[in-house]
Short mmCIF file of C-alpha atoms in Angstrom, two decimals:
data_model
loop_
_atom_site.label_atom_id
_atom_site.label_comp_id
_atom_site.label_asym_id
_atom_site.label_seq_id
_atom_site.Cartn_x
_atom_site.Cartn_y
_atom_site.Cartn_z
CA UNK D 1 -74.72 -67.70 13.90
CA UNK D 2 -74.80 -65.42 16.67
CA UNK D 3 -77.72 -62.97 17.57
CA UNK D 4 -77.61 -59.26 16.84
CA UNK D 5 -76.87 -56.81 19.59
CA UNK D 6 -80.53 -55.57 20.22
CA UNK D 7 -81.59 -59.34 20.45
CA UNK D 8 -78.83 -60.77 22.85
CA UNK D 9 -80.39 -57.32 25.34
CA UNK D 10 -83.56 -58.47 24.66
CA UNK D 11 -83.03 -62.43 24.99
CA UNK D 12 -80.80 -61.36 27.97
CA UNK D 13 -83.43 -58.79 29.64
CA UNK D 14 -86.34 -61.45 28.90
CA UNK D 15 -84.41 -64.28 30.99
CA UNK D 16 -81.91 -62.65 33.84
CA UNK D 17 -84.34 -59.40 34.17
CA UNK D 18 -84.07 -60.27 38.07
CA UNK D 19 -80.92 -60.90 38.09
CA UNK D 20 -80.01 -57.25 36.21
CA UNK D 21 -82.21 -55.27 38.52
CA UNK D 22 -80.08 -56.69 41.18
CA UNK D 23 -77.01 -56.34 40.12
CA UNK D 24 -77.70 -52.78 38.93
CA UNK D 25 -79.19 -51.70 42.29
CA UNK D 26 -76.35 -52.88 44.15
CA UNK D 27 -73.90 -51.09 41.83
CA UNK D 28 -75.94 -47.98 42.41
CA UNK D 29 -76.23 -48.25 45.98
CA UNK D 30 -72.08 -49.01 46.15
CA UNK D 31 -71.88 -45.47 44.01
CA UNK D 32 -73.80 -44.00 47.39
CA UNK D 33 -76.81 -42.62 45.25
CA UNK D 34 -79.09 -43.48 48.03
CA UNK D 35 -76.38 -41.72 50.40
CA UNK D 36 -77.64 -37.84 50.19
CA UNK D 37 -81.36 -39.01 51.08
CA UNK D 38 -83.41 -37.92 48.06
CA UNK D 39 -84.64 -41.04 46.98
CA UNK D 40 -85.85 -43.99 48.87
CA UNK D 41 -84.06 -47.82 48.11
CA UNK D 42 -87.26 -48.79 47.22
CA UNK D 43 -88.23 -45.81 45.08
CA UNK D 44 -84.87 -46.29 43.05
CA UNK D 45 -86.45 -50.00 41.91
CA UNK D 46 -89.35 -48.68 40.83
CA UNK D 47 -87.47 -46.47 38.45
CA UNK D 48 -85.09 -49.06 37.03
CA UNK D 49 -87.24 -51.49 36.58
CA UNK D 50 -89.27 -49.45 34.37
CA UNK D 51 -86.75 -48.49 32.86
CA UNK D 52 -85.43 -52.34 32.05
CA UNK D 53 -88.59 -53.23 30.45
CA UNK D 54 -88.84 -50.11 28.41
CA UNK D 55 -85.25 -50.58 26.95
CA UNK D 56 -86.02 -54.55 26.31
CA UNK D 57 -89.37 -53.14 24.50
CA UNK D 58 -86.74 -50.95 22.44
CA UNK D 59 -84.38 -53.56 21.84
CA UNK D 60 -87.23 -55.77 20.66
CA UNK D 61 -87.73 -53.19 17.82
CA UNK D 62 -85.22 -54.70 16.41
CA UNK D 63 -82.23 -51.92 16.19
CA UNK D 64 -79.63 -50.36 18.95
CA UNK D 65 -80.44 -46.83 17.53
CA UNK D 66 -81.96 -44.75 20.13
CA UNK D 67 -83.65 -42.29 17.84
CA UNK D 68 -85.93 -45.13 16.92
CA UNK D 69 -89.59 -45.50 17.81
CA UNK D 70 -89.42 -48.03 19.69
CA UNK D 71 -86.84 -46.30 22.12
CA UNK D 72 -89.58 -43.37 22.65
CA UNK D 73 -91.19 -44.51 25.90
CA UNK D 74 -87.57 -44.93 26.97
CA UNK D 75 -86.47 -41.54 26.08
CA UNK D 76 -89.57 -40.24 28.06
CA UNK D 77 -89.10 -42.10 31.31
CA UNK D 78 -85.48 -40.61 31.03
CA UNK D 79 -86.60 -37.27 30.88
CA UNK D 80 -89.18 -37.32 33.69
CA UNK D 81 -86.54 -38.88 35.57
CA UNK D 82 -83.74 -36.44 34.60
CA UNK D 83 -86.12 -33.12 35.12
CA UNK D 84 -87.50 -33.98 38.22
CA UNK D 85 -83.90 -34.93 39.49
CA UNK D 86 -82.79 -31.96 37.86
CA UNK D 87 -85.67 -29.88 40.25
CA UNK D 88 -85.08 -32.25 43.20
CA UNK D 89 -81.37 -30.61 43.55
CA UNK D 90 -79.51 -33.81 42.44
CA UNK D 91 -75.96 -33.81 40.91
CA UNK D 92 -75.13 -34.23 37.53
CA UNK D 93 -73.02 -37.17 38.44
CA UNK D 94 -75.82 -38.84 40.33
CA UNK D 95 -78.75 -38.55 37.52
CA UNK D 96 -75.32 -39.57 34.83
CA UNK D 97 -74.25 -42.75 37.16
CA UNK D 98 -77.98 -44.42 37.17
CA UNK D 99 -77.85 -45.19 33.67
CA UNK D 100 -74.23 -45.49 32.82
CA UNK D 101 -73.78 -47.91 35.65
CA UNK D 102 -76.27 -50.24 33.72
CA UNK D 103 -73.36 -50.78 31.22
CA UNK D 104 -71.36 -53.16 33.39
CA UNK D 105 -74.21 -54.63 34.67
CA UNK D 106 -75.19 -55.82 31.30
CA UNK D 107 -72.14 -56.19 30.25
CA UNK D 108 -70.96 -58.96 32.98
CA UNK D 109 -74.20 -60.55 32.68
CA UNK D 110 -74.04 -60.50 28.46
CA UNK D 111 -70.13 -61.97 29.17
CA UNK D 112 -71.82 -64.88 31.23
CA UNK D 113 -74.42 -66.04 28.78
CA UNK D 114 -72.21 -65.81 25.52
CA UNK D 115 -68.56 -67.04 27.48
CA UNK D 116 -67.36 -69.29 23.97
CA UNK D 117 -67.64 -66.34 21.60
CA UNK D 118 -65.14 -63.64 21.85
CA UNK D 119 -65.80 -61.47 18.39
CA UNK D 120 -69.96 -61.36 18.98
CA UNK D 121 -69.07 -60.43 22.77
CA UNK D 122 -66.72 -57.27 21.23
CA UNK D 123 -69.44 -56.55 18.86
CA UNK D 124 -72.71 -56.30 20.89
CA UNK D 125 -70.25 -55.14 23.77
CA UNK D 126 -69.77 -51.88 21.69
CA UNK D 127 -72.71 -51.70 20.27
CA UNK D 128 -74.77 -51.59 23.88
CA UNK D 129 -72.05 -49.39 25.12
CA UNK D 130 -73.13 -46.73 22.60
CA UNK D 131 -77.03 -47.36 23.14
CA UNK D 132 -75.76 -46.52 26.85
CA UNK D 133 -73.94 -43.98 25.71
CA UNK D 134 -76.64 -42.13 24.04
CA UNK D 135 -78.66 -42.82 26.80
CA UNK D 136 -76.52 -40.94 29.04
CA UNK D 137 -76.69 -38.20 26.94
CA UNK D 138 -79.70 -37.68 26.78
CA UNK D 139 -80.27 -38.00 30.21
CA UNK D 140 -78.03 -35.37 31.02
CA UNK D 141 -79.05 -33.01 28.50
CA UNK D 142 -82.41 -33.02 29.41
CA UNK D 143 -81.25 -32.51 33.16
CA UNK D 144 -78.87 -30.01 31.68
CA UNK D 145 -82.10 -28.00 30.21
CA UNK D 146 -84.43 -28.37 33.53
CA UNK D 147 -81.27 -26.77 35.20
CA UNK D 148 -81.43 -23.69 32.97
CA UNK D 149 -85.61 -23.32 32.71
CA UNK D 150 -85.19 -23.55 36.69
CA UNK D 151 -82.64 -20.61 36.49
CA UNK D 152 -84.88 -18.05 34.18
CA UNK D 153 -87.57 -19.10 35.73
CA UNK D 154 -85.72 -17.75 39.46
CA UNK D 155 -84.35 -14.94 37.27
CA UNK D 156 -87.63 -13.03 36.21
CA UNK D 157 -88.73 -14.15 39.71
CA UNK D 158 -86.22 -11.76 40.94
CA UNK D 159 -87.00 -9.59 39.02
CA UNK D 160 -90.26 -9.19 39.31
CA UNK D 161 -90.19 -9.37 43.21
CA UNK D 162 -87.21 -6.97 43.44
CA UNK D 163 -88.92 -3.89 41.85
CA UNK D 164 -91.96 -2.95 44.35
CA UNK D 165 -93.37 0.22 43.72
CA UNK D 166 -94.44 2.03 47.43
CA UNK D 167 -96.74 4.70 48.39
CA UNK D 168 -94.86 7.40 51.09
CA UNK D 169 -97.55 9.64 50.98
CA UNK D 170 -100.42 11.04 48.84
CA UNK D 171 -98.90 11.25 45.87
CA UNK D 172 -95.57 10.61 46.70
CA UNK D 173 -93.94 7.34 45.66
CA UNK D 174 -90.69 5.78 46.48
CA UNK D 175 -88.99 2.93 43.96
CA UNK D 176 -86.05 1.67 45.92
CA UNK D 177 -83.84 -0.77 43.28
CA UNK D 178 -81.89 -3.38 44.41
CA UNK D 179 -78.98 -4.94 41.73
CA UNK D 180 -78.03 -4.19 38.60
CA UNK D 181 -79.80 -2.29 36.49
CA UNK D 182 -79.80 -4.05 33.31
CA UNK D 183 -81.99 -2.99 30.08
CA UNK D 184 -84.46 -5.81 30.49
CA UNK D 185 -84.60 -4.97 34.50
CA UNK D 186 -85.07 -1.30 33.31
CA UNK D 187 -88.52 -1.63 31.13
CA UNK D 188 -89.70 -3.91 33.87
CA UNK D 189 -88.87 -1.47 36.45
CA UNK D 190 -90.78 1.50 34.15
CA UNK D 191 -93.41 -0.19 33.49
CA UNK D 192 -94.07 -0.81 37.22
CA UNK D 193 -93.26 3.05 38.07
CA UNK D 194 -95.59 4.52 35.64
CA UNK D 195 -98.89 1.58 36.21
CA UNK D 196 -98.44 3.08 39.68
CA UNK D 197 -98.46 6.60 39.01
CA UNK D 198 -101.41 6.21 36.85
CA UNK D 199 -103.66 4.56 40.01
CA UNK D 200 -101.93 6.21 42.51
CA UNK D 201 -102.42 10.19 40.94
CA UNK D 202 -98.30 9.98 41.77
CA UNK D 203 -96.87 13.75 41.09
CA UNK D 204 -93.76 13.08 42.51
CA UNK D 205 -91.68 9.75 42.82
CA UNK D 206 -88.47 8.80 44.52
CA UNK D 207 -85.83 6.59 42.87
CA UNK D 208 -83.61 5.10 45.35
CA UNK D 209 -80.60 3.74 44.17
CA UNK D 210 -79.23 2.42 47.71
CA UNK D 211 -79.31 -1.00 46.38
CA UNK D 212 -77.40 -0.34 43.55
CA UNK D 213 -73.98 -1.81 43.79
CA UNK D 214 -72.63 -0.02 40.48
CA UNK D 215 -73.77 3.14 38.34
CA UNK D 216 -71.86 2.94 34.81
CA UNK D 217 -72.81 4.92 31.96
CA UNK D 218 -75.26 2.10 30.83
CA UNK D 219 -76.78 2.35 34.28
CA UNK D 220 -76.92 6.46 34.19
CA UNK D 221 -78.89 6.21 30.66
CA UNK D 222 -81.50 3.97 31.80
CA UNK D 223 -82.30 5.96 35.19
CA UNK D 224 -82.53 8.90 33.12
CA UNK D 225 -85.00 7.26 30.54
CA UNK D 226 -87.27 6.18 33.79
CA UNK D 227 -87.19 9.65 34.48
CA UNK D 228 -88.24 10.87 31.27
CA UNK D 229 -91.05 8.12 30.71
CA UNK D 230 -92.17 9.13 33.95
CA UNK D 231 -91.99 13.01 33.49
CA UNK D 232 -94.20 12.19 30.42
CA UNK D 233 -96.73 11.00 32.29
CA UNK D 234 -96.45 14.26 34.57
CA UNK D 235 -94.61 13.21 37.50
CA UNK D 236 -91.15 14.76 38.63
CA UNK D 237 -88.19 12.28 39.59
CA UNK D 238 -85.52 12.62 42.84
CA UNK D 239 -82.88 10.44 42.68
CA UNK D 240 -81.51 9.32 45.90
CA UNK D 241 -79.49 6.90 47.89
CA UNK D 242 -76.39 7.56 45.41
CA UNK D 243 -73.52 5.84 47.94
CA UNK D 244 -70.31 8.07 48.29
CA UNK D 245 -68.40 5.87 46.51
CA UNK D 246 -71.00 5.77 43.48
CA UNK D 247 -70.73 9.49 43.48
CA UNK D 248 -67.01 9.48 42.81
CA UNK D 249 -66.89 6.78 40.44
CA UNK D 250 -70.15 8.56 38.53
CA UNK D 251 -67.76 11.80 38.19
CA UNK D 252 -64.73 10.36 37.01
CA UNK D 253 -66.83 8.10 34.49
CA UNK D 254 -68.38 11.59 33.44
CA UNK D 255 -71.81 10.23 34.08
CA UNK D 256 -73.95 12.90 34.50
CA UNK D 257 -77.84 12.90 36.24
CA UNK D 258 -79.68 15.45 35.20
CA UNK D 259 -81.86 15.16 37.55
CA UNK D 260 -82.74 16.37 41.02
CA UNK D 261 -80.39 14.09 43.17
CA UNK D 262 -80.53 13.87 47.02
CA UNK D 263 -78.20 11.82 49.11
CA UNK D 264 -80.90 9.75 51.35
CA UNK D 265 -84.23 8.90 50.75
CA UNK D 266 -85.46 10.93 53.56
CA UNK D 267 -83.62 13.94 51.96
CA UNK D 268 -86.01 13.22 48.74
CA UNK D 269 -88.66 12.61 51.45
CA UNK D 270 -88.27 16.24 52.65
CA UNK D 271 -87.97 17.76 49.20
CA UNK D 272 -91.10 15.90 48.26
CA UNK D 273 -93.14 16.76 51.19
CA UNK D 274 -91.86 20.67 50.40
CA UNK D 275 -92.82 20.41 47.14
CA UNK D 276 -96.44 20.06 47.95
CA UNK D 277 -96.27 22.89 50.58
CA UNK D 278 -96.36 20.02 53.31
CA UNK D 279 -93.53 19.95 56.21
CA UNK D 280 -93.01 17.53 59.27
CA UNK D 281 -93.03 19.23 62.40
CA UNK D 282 -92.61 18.30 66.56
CA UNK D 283 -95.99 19.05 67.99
CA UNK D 284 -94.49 18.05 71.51
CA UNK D 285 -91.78 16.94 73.23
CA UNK D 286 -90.79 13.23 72.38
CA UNK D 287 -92.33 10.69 75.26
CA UNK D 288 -90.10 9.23 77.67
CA UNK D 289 -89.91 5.35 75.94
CA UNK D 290 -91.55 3.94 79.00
CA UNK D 291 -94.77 5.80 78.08
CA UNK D 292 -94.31 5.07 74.28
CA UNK D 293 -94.77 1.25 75.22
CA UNK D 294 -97.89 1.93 77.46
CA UNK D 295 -99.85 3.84 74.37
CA UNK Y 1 -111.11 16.78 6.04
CA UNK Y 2 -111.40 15.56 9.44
CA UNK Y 3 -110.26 18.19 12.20
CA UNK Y 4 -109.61 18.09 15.79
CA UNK Y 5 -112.15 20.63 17.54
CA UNK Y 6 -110.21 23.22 19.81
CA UNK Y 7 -112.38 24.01 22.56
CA UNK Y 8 -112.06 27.74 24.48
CA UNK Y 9 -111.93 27.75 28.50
CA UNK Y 10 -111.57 31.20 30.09
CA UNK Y 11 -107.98 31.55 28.84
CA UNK Y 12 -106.50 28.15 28.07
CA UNK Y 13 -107.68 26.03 24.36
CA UNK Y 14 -108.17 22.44 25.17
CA UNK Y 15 -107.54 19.61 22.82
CA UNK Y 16 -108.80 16.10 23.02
CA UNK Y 17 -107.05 13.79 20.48
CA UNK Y 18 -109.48 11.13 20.11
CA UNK Y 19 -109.08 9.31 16.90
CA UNK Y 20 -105.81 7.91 15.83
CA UNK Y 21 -103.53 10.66 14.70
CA UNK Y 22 -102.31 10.51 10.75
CA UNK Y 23 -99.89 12.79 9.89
CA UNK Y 24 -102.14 15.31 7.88
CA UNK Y 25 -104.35 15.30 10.59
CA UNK Y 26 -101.31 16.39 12.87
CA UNK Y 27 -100.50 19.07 10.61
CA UNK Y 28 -103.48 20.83 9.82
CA UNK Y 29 -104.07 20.48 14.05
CA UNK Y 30 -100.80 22.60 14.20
CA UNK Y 31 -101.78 25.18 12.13
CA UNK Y 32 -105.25 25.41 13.69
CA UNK Y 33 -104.04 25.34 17.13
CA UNK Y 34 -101.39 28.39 15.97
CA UNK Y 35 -104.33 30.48 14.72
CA UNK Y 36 -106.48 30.03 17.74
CA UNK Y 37 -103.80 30.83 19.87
CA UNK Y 38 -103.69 33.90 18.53
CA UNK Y 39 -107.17 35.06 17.78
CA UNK Y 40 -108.36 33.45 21.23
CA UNK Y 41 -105.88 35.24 23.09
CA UNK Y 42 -105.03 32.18 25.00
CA UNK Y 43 -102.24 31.91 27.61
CA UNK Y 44 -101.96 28.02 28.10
CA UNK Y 45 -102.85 24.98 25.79
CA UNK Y 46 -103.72 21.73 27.06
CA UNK Y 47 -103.31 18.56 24.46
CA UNK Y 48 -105.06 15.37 25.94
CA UNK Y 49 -103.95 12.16 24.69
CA UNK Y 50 -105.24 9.81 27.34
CA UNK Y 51 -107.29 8.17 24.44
CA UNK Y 52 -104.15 7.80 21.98
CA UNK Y 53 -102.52 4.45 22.22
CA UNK Y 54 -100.39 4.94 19.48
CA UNK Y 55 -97.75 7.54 19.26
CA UNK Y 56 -95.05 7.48 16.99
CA UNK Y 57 -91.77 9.91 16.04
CA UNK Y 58 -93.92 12.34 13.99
CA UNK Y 59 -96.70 12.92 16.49
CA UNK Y 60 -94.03 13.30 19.44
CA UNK Y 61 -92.10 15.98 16.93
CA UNK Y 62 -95.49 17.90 16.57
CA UNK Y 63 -96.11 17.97 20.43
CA UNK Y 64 -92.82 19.36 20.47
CA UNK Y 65 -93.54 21.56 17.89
CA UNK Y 66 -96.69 23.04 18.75
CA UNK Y 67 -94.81 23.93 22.13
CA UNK Y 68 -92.19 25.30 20.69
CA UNK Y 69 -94.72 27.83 18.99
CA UNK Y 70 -97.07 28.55 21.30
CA UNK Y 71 -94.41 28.95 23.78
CA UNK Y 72 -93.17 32.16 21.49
CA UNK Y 73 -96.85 33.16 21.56
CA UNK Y 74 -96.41 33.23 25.12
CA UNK Y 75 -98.72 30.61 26.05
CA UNK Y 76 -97.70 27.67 27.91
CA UNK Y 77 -98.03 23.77 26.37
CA UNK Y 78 -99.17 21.06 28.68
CA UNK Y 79 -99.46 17.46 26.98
CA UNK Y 80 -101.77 15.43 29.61
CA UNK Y 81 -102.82 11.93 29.86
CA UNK Y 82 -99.93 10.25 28.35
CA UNK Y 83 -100.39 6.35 28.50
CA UNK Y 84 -97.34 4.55 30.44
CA UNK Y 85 -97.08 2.20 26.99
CA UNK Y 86 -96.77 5.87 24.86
CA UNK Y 87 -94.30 7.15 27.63
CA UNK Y 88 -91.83 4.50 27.54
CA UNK Y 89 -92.06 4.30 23.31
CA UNK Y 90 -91.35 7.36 23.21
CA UNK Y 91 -88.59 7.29 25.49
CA UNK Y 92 -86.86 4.45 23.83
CA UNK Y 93 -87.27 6.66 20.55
CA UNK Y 94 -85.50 9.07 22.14
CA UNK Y 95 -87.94 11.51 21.99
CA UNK Y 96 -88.00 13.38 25.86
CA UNK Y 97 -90.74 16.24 24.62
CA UNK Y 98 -88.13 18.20 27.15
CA UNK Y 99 -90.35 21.50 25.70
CA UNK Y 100 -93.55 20.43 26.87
CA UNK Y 101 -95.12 20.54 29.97
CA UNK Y 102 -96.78 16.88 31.04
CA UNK Y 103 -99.37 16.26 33.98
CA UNK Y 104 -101.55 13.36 34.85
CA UNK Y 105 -104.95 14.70 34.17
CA UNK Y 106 -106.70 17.88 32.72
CA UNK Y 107 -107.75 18.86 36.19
CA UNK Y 108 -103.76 19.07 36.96
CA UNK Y 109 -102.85 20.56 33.55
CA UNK Y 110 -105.71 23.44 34.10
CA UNK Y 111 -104.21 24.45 37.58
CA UNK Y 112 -100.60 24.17 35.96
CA UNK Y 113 -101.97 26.65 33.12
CA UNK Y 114 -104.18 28.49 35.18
CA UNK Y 115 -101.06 30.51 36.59
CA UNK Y 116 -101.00 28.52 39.55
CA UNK Y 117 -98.23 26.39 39.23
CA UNK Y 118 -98.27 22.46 40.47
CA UNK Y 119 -97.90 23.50 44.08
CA UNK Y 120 -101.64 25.04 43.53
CA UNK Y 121 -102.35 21.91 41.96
CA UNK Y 122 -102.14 20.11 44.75
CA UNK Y 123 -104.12 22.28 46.79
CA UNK Y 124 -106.80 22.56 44.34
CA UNK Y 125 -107.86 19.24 45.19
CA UNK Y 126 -106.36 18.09 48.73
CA UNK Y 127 -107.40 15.57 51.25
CA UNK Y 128 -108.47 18.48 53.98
CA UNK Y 129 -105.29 18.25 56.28
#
């Protein structure tokens, strides 16, 4: 009688581990894993022969189903492997190949040790290739799900770098966007605007919308509720930096701002300056640039 | 009941709402604030709510409200101290208060009142240039 599946991997893994690891490096190192520089020769070994003794430890549970105990350590290695490839800038078929290239590894060297017996060979043949299988799969969807915590995590990065709030002048502040102006951007971008005009005394701040690339309806409503949260708190709004093209678009939408608007943010500048009964004026003529580098 | 104390200075009633606002409380402020108006004389009001952290539709309508009558008894609302939490709630409850008059502080909201306008505002307390 021939052995079960998980016992020929285990009987085979106990007696030809050596030989595997070999065999399975050299695969990996044809594929050109080691090519783009990330990991180290020696590095890669480490990893897969961890990984051979935790998958013999499975297969010594006694089953070929992966969502059994004894696979857990396995499962774990895979995804500390798979995130930190996933981080490490890897490519999906890179992190895929190291375990699916196991299969023919195991395969030839399963082939070898039963040669006589053609329907156990088909039999723990498929039955390995679907452990393998699985593995895979798991591999990649844990790399799959680093992938996408690494992109929200860049996202509200962004977002949170891309909305500084900045003092012109006593009591003046400027807010100059850059992208789209989504909802979530929006209450991020408020509640920035209105911390600072609580510590700053702000009576007047500047919304500059140079960075902009589009102003849609959607985009209109949620300048003008920044304006109103921010008029609540006492502070008027100027609008500026509205690009020619912007304008046009905004009147054939039928967008309207009801709001002061100014073309540049040293329009609003002026405005704001005027506002508070301040004005910037030439107190002499301007020095020759030579002079300008000497003080 | 509980009532909100109006307070009289020179011609402007100020308000400090300093206990979370139920809506009998809101209403019986109204009328009180309508009276005194009107008996004080008074040309501005000022409403502080730096201390409310809760605002919701009814209290925004009756900030709306009270401006709407004082403003036909010729004196001139200003709501002051709004949080930035209260602002933006009531913003996304689309409730703008576009009848009232806002400003930071009461030292801003008395020079607003105090016929001065915001430019005098800023003068009243500048940096000296």
């Amino acid at each position: 009688m021939a052995p079960d599946a998980h016992k020929a991997i285990a009987e085979l893994l106990a007696s030809q581990e050596d030989h595997v690891l070999r065999e399975w490096l050299r695969q990996l190192k044809e594929d050109g894993t080691l090519d783009s520089g990330r990991i180290r020769e020696n590095e890669q070994a480490v990893q897969c022969t961890q990984i051979l003794r935790q998958l013999r430890q499975g297969a010594q549970g006694g089953t070929v189903d992966l969502s059994n105990a004894a696979y857990e350590p396995l499962r774990d290695t895979l995804a500390d492997l798979s995130r930190s490839r996933a981080l490490q800038g890897f490519t999906p078929r890179e992190t895929a190949m190291l375990v699916l290239s196991l299969k023919e590894v195991l395969f030839d060297a399963l082939a070898r040790q039963h040669p006589d017996d053609a329907t156990f060979l088909a039999k723990a043949t498929n039955q390995i290739g679907l452990l393998l299988d699985r593995l895979g799969l798991h591999t990649m969807e844990v790399f799959q799900q680093s992938r996408e915590e690494l992109i929200v995590r860049q996202q509200q990065e962004i977002s949170e770098l891309s909305t500084p709030v900045i003092k012109l002048w006593d009591r003046v502040l400027a807010l100059p966007l850059i992208g789209t102006l989504d909802s979530q951007r929006t209450q991020v971008v408020m509640e920035n605007l209105l911390e600072s005009i609580v510590q700053q005394g702000a009576e007047i701040a500047i919304i500059d919308i140079t960075g902009v690339p589009t102003v849609d309806t959607l985009t209109a409503q949620h300048l003008l509720k920044t304006v109103a949260a921010a008029r609540l708190m006492g502070a008027d709004c100027i609008i500026s930096g509205i690009r020619p093209q912007i304008a046009q678009t905004m009147v054939h939408l039928g967008v309207e701002l009801t709001v002061v608007s100014k073309a540049t943010l040293a329009d609003a500048f002026a405005l704001a300056l005027a506002r508070q009964g301040r004005a910037v004026v030439k107190v002499r003529p301007a020095a020759p640039a030579a002079d300008a580098a000497r003080t | 009941m509980d009532r909100i104390p109006i307070l009289k200075l020179g011609n402007a009633l100020l308000v400090t709402i300093q206990v979370d606002m139920h809506d009998r409380l809101a209403t019986a402020l109204e009328e009180d604030l309508t009276a005194r108006i009107v008996s004080a004389g008074a040309r501005g009001v000022l409403i502080d709510i730096s201390a409310l952290e809760v605002v919701d539709s009814f209290i925004g309508r009756m900030l709306d409200n009270i401006a709407a009558v004082s403003r036909i008894l010729d004196a001139d609302t200003v709501v002051v101290g709004m949080r930035p939490a209260v602002a933006i709630t009531l913003v996304e409850l689309g409730l703008s208060l576009t009848g009232v008059k806002t400003a930071l502080n009461v030292e801003r909201g008395m020079s607003m009142i105090s016929g001065r306008g915001r430019l005098a505002a800023l003068d009243a307390d500048d940096d000296g240039e």
